[in-house]
Coordinates of C-alpha atoms and ligand atoms in Angstrom, one line a residue:
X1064 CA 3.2 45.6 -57.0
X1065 CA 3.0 44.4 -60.4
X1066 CA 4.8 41.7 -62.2
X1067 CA 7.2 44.2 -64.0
X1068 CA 7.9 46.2 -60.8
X1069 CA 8.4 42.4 -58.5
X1070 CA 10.9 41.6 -61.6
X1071 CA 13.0 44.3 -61.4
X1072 CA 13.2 44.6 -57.2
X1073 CA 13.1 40.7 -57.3
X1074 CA 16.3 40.7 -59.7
X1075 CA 17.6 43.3 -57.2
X1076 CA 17.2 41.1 -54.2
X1077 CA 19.0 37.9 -55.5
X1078 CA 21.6 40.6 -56.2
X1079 CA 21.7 41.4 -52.9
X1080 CA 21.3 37.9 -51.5
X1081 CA 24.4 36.8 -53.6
X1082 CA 26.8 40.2 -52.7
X1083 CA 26.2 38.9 -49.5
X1084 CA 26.7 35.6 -49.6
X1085 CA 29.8 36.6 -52.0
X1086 CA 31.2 39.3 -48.9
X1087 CA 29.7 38.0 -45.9
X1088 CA 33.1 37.5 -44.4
X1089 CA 33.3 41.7 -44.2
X1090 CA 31.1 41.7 -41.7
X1091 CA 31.7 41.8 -38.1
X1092 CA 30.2 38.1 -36.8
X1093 CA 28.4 40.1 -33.8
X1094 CA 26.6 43.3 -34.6
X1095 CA 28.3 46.5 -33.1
X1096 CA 24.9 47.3 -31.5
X1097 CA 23.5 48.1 -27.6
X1098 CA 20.1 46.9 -26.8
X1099 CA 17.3 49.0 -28.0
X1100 CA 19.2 50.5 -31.1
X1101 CA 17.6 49.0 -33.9
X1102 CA 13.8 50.3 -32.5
X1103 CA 14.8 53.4 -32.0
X1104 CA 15.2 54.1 -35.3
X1105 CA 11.9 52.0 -36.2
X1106 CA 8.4 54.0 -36.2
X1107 CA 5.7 53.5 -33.8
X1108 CA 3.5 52.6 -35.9
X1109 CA 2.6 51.4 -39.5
X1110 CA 2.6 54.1 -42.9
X1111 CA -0.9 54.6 -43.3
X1112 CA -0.2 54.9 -47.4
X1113 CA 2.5 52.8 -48.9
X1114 CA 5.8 53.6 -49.6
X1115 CA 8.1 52.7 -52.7
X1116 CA 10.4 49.8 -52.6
X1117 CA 13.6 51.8 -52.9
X1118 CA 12.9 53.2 -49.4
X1119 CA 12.4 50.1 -48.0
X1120 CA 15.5 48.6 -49.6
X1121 CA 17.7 51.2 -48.0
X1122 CA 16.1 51.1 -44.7
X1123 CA 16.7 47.6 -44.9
X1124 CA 20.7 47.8 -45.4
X1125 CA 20.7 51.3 -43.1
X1126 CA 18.7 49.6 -39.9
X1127 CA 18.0 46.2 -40.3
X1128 CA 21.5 45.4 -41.8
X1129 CA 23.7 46.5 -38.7
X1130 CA 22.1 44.6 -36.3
X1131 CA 22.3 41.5 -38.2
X1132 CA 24.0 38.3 -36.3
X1133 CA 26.2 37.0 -39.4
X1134 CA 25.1 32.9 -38.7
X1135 CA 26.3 31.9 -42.1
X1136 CA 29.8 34.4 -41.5
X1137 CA 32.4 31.8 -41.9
X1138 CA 34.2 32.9 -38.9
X1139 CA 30.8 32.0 -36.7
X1140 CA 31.3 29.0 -34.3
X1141 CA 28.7 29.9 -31.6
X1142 CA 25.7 27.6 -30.4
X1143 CA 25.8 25.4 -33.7
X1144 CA 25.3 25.8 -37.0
X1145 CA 22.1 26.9 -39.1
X1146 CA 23.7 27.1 -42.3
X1147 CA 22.2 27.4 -45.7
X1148 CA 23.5 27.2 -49.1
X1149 CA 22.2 28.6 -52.7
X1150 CA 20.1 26.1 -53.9
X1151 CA 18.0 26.2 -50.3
X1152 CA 17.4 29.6 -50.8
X1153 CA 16.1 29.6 -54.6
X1154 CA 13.7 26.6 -53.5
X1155 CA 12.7 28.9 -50.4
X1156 CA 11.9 31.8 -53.0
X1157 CA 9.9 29.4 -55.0
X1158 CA 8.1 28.2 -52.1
X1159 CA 6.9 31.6 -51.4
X1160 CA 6.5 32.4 -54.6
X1161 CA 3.7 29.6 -55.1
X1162 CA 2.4 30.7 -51.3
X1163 CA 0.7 27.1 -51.0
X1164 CA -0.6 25.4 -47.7
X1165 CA -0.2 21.8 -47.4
X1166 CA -2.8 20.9 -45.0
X1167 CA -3.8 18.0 -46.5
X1168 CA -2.9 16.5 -49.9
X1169 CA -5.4 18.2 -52.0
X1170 CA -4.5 21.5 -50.8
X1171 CA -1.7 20.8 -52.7
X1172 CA -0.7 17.4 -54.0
X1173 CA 3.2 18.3 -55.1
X1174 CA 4.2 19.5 -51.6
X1175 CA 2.5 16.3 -49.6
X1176 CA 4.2 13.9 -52.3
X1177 CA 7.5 15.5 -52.5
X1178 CA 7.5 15.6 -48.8
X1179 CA 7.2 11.9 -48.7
X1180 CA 9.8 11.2 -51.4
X1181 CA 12.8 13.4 -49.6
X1182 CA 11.8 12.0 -46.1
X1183 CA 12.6 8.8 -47.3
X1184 CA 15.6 9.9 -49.5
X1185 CA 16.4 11.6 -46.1
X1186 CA 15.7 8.5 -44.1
X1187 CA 17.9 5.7 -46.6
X1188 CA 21.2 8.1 -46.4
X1189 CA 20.6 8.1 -42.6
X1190 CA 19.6 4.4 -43.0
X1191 CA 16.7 4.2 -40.9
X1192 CA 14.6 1.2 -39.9
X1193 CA 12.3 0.8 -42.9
X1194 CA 9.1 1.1 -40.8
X1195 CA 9.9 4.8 -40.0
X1196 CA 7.7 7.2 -41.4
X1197 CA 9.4 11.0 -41.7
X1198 CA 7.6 14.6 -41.9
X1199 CA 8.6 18.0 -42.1
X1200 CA 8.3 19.9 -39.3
X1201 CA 9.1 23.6 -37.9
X1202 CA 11.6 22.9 -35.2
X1203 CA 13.1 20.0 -33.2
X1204 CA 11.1 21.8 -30.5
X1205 CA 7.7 20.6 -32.0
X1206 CA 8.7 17.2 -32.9
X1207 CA 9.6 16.6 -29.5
X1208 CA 6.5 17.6 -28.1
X1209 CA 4.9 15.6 -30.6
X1210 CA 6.8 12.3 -29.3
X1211 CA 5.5 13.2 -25.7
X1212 CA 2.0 14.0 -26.8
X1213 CA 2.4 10.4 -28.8
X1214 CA 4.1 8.4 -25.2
X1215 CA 1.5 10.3 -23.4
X1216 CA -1.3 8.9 -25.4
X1217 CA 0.2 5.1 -26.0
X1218 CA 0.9 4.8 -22.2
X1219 CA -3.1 5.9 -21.5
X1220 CA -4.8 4.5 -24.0
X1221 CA -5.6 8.0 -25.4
X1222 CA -7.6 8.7 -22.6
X1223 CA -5.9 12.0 -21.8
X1224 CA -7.0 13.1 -25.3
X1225 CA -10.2 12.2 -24.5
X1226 CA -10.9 13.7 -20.7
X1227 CA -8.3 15.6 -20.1
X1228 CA -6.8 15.9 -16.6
X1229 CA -9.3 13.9 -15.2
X1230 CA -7.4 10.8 -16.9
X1231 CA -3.6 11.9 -15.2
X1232 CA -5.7 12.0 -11.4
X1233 CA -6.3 8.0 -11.6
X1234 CA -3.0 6.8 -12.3
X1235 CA -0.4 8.9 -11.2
X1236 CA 2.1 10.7 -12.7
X1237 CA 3.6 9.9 -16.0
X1238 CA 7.5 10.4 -15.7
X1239 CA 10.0 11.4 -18.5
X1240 CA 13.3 10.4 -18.4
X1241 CA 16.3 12.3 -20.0
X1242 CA 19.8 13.0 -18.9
X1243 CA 21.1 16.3 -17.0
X1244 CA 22.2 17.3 -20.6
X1245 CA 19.1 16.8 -22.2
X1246 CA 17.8 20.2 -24.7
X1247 CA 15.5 22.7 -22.5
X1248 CA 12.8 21.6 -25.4
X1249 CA 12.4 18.3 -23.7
X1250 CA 11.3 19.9 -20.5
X1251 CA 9.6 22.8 -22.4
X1252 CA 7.4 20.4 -24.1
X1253 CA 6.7 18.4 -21.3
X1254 CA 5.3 21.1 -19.9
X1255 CA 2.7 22.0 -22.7
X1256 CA 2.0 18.0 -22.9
X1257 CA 0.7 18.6 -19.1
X1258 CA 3.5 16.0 -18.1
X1259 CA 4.6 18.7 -15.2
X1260 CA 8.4 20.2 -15.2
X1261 CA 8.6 17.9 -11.6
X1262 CA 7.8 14.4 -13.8
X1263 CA 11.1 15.2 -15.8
X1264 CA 13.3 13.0 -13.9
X1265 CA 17.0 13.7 -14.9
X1266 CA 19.0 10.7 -15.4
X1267 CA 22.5 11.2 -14.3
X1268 CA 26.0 11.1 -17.2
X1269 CA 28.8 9.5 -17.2
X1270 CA 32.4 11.2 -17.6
X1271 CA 31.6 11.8 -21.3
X1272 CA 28.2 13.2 -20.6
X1273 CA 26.4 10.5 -22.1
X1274 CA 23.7 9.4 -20.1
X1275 CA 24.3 6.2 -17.5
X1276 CA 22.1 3.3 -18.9
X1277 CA 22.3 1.6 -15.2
X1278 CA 21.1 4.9 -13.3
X1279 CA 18.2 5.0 -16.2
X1280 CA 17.3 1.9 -15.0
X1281 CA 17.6 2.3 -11.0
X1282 CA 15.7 5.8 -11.5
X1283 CA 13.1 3.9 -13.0
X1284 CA 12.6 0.9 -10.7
X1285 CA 11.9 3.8 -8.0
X1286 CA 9.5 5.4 -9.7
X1287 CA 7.6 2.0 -10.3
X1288 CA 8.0 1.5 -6.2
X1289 CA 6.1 5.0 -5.5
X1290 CA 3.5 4.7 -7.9
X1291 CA 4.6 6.7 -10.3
X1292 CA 4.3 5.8 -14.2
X1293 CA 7.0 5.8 -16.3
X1294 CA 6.2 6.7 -19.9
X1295 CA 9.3 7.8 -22.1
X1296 CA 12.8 8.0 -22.6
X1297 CA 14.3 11.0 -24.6
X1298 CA 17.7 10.0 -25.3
X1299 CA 19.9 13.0 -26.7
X1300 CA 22.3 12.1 -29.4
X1301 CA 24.6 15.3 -29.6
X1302 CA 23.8 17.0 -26.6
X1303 CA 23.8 20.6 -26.9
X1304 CA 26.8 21.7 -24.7
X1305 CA 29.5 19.5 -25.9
X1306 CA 27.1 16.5 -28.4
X1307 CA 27.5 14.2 -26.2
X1308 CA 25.8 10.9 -27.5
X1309 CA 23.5 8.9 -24.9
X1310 CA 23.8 5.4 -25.8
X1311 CA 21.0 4.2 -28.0
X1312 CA 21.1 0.3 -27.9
X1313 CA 21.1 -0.1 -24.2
X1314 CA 18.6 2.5 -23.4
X1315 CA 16.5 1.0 -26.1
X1316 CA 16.9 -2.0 -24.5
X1317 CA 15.8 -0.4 -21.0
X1318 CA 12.6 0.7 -23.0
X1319 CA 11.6 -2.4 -24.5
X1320 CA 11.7 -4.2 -21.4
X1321 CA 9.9 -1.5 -19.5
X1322 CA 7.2 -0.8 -22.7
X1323 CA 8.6 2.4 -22.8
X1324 CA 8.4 5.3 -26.0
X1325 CA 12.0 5.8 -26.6
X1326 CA 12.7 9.2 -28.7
X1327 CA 15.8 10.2 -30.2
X1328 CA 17.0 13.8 -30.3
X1329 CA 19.6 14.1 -32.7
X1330 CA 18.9 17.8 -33.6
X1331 CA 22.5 18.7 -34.4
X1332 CA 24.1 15.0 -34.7
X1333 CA 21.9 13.5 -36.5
X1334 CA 23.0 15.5 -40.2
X1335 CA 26.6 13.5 -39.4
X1336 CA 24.8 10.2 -39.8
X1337 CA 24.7 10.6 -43.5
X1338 CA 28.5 9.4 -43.4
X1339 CA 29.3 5.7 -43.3
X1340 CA 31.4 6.1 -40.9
X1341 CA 29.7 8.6 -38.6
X1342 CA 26.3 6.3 -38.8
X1343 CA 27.5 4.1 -35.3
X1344 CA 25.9 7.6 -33.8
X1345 CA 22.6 6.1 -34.3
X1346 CA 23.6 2.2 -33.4
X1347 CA 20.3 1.6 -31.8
X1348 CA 18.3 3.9 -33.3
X1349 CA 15.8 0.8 -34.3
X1350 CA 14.2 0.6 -31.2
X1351 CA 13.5 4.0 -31.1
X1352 CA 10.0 4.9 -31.5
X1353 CA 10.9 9.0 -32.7
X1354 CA 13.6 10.5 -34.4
X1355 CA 14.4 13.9 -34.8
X1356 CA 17.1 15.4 -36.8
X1357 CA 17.6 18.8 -38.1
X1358 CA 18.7 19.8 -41.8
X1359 CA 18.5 23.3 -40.8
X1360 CA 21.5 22.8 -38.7
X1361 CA 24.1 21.5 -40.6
X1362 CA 22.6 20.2 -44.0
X1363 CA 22.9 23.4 -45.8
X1364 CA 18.9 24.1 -45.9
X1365 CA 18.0 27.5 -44.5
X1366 CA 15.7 27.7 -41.4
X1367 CA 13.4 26.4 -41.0
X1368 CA 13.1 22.5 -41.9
X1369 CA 13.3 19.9 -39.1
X1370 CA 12.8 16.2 -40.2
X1371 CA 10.7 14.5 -37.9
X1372 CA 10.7 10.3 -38.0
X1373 CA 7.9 8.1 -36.5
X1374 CA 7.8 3.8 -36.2
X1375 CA 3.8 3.9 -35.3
X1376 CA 3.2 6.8 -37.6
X1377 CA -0.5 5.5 -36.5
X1378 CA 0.1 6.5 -33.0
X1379 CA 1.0 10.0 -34.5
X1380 CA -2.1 10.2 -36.7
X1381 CA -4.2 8.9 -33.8
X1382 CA -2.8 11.5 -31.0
X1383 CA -2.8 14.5 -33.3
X1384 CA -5.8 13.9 -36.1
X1385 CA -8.6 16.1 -36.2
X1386 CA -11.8 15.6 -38.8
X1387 CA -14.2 18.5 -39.5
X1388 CA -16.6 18.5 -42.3
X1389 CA -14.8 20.7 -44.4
X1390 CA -11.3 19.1 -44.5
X1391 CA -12.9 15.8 -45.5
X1392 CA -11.4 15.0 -49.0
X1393 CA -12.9 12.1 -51.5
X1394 CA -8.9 11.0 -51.6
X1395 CA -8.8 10.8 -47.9
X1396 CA -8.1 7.0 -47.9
X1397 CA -5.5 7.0 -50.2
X1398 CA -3.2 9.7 -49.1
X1399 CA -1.2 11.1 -46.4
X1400 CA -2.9 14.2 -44.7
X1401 CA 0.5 15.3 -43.1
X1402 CA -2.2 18.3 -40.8
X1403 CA -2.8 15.2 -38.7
X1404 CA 1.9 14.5 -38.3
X1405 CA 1.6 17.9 -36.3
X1406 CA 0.3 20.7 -34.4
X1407 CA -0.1 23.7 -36.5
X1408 CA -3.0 22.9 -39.3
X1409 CA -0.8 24.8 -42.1
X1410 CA 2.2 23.8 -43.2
X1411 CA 5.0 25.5 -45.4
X1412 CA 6.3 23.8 -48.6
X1413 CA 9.7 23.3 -46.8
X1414 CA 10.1 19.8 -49.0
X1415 CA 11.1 22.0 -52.1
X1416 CA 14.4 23.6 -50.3
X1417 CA 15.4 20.5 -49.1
X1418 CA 15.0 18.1 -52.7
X1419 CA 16.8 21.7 -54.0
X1420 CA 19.7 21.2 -52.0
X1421 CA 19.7 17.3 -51.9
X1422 CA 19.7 17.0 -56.0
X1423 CA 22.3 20.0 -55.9
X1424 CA 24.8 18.9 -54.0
X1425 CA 24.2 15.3 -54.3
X1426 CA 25.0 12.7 -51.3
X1427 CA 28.6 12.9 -52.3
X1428 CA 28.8 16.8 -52.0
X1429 CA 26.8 17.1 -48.8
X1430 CA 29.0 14.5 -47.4
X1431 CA 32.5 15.9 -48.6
X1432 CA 31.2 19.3 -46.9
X1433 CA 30.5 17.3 -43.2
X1434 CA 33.8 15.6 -43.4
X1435 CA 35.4 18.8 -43.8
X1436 CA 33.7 20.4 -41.1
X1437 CA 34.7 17.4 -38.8
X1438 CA 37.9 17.2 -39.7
X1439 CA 38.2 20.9 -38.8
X1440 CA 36.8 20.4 -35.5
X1441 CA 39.4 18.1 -34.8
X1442 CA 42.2 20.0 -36.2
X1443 CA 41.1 22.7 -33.2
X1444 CA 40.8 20.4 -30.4
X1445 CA 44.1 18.9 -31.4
X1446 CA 45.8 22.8 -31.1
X1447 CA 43.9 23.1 -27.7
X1448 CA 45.5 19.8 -26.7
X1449 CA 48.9 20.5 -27.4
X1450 CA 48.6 23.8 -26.1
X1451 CA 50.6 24.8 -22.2
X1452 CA 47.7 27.2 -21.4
X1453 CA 44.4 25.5 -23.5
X1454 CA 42.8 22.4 -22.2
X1455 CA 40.4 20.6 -23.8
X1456 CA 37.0 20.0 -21.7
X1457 CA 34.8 17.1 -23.3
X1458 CA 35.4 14.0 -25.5
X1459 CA 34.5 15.1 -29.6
X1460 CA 32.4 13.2 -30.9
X1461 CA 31.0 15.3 -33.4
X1462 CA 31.8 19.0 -34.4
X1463 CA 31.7 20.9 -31.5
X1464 CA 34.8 21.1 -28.6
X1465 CA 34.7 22.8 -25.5
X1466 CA 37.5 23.8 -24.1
X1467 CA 39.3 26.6 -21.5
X1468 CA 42.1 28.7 -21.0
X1469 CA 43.7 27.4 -18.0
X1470 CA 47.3 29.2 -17.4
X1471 CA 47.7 26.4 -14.7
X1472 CA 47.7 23.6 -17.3
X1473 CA 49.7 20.8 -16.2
X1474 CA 51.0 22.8 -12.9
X1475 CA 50.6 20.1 -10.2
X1476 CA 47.2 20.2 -8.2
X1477 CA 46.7 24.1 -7.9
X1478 CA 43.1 24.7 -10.1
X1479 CA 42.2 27.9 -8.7
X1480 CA 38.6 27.4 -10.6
X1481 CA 37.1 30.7 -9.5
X1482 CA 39.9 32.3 -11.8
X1483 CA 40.0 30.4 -14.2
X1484 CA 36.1 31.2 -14.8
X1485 CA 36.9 35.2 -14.9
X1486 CA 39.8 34.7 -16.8
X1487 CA 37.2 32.5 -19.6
X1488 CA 34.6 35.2 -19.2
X1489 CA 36.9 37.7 -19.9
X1490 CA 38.2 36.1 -23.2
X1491 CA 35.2 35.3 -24.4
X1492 CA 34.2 38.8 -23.9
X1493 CA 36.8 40.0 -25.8
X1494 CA 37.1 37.7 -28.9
X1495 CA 33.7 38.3 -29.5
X1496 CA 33.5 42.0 -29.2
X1497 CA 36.1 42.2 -31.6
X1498 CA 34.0 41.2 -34.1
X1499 CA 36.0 38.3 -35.8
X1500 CA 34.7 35.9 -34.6
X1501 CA 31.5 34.5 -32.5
X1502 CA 31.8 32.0 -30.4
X1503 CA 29.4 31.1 -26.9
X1504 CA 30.2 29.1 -23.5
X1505 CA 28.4 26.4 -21.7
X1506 CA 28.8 24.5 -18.5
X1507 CA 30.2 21.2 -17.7
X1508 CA 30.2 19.7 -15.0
X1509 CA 29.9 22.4 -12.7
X1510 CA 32.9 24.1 -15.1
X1511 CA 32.7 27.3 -17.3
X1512 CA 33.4 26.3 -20.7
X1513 CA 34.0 27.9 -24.0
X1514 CA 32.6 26.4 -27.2
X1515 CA 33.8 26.1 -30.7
X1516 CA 31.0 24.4 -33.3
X1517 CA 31.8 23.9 -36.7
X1518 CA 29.3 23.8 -39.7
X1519 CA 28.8 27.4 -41.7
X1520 CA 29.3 26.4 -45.5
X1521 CA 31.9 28.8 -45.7
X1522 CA 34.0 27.8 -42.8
X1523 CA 37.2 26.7 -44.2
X1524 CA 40.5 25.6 -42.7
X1525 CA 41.5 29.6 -42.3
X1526 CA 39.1 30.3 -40.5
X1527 CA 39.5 28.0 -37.8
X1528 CA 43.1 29.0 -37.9
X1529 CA 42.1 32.2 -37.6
X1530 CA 39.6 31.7 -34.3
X1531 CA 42.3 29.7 -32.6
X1532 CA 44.9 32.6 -33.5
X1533 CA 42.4 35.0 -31.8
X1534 CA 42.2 33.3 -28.7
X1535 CA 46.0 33.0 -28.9
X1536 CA 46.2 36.5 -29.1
X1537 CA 43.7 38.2 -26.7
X1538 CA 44.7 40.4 -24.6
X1539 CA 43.7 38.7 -21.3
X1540 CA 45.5 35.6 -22.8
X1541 CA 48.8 37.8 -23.9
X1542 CA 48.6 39.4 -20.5
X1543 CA 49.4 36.3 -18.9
X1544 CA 52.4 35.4 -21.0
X1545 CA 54.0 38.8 -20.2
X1546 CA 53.4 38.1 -16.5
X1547 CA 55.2 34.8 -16.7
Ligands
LIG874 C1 19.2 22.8 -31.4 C2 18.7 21.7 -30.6 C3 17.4 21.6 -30.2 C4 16.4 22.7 -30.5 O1 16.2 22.8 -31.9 P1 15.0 23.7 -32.5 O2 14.8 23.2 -33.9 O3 15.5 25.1 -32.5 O4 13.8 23.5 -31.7 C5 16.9 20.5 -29.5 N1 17.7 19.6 -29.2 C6 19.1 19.6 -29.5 C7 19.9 18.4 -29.1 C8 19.6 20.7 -30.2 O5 20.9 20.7 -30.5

């Protein structure tokens, strides 16, 4: 492809982009397709000589198209948000466009420096303890298993680094705490860090789903009795199924005292901190030893871009850092080498997107856009609560509410829960093949639970009117009215 041909199909594209962006409310939310419907029309294998770009293009819209999830549909409210806005996208196409790798800083000095500036841009709007150090990474997924590789390490003196299993044999098992609502990504990368799915020791929650400071601390006076070594604390603050917020200060307290790495996972939450009065979701945060929030949820920067937050950025380099021959650079002690802040050697210029969409919309826009979307959440649990046959399920403390149909609402002591679970399933099956909107379920204590979360760029006060009126209006809802 040559320059004049990648103009005009480039021009194209951003056409394309921006129709969409402009229309994406046309669409269905949830694809109209079965499994196996998109590869059938695929071939088996590769072209062996190439084809033009105008064949591609309409496969594109004619396959690929119709089995597109719409996240950034306005009318989406399932799992959470992964919005993204313009100005992420043109700094994703110029990121691309210059195809760099910034391994180390002389791989490309503009991506390791702008990284540093917008992490601590980043880091004063979320007002972070000064000493934390922040880094791109791919997903809250890595950074977490960074901040176990890191309490791993600090808790044995890097000696599993060094020999390997033999190191766990002679001291017993290190022991992760998090609460029964803690992401699978906790337990997934506990795994990989050899900690052993059996040393995640859940940590029971209160009635808001926060986790119970004083069963943290019983949980880990036993494990101290038996032997067992306990090593970090992942406190979750906006759990997944309803953002539930573990308290930070006295768990931090609970890992001071017992020399334990405390990381915070604020994957979703942690975007709402950029407002004044939203910030008392990190009280605490300064005895944290991690941090881990995600801008590609819900601070309008396209997947992927998670910003990852260390106090001992040493123990980081020191757990992760690697040094052969020919990545040694002259500038080595002067700079940051951000290959040794994570796993993968390469690293995307993902600094660009975000300092695109931070200059953009300024802290004033992004923040007017948050407010909006919480306000909106709140608007919707307020409808559920004054509803006969809605009930709200969970405290909101962010953007996301769960909540039921229950028909029985307020009838005495009769909660036939078995039916009220089918009757949930069933409305949930039918709002979202409809198509207008998308929204997913979860379980709270023991309870089937449907879940509205907040936070496309689009999502404006019609549409939330519009998913409540679709709920309203289902038929497995309307059938019960007509029986009454
Ligand atoms: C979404 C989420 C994750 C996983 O995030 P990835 O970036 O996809 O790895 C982890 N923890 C919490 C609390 C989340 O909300």
């Amino acid at each position: 492809m040559d320059s004049e041909e990648f103009r005009r199909y480039g021009h194209a594209v951003v056409d394309r982009v921006a129709d969409y962006m402009k229309n994406v409310d046309t669409y269905p939310v949830l694809p109209q397709v079965e499994p196996g419907d998109i590869r059938r029309k695929l071939p088996p294998s590769a072209p062996s000589s190439g084809e033009s770009m105008d064949a591609i293009l309409a496969d594109f819209e004619s396959i690929i198209m119709p089995g597109v999830t719409h996240w950034n549909h306005p009318r989406f409210f399932a799992y959470f948000p992964a919005n993204h806005s313009g100005p992420a996208i043109l700094g994703e196409i110029l990121s691309a466009g210059l195809g760099v790798n910034g391994m180390v800083w002389q791989s490309c000095p503009a991506a390791t420096e702008l990284e540093e500036v917008v992490m601590e841009w980043l880091g004063k709007l979320l007002d972070l303890p000064d000493a934390f150090r922040g880094v791109i990474q791919d997903t809250a997924s890595t950074a977490s298993l960074c901040a176990l590789l890191c309490a791993r390490e600090r808790s044995t003196g890097f000696d599993v680094n060094a020999r390997g299993p033999d190191a766990w044999s002679e001291r017993g098992a290190l022991r992760v705490y998090v609460s029964s609502e803690a992401h699978s990504s906790i337990e997934k990368g506990a795994k990989i860090a050899g900690f052993g799915a059996q040393n995640v020791v859940t940590v029971a929650v209160d009635d808001r789903f926060a986790m119970d400071p004083a069963a943290l601390e019983k949980t880990i006076a036993v494990d101290r009795d038996k032997g067992l070594v306990p090593c970090c604390i992942v406190a979750t603050v906006g759990t997944t199924s309803s953002t539930a917020i573990d308290p930070l200060r006295s768990i931090g307290a609970i890992a001071r005292k017992e020399g334990l790495w405390l990381h915070v996972d604020a994957a979703l939450a942690g975007s709402a901190a950029i407002l004044p009065e939203m910030r008392h979701l990190l009280d605490g945060i300064d005895d944290a030893h991690s941090f881990v929030f995600n801008p590609h949820k819900w601070l309008f920067t396209n997947f992927d871009c998670s910003a990852f937050y260390c106090r001992e950025p040493e123990t980081l380099v020191r757990t992760l850092t690697i040094m052969p021959e020919y990545l040694k650079t002259a500038q080595d002690r002067e700079v940051t080498n951000y290959r040794d802040w994570g796993i993968p050697l390469g690293r995307r210029f993902r600094s660009l997107k975000l300092w695109f969409v931070m200059r953009s919309f300024g802290v004033d826009g992004l923040r007017r856009r948050l407010r909006a979307h919480l306000a909106l959440a709140h608007d919707f649990e307020r409808w559920v609560d004054e509803s006969d046959r809605f009930e709200v399920m969970a405290p909101v403390p962010v953007q996301t509410v769960c909540f039921r149909f229950n028909p029985f609402k307020g009838q005495g002591t009769e909660t036939d829960e078995g039916r009220i679970e089918k009757l949930n399933e069933r409305l949930l099956d039918e709002v979202n093949r409809s198509g207008r909107i998308f929204i997913t379920h979860t379980r709270l204590g023991g309870r089937f639970c449907l879940r509205l979360s907040v936070g496309q760029i689009q999502t404006g006060a019609r549409h939330v009117e519009e998913a409540w009126h679709a709920l309203r209006t289902s038929p497995v809802v309307e059938a019960w009215k007509s029986a009454d």
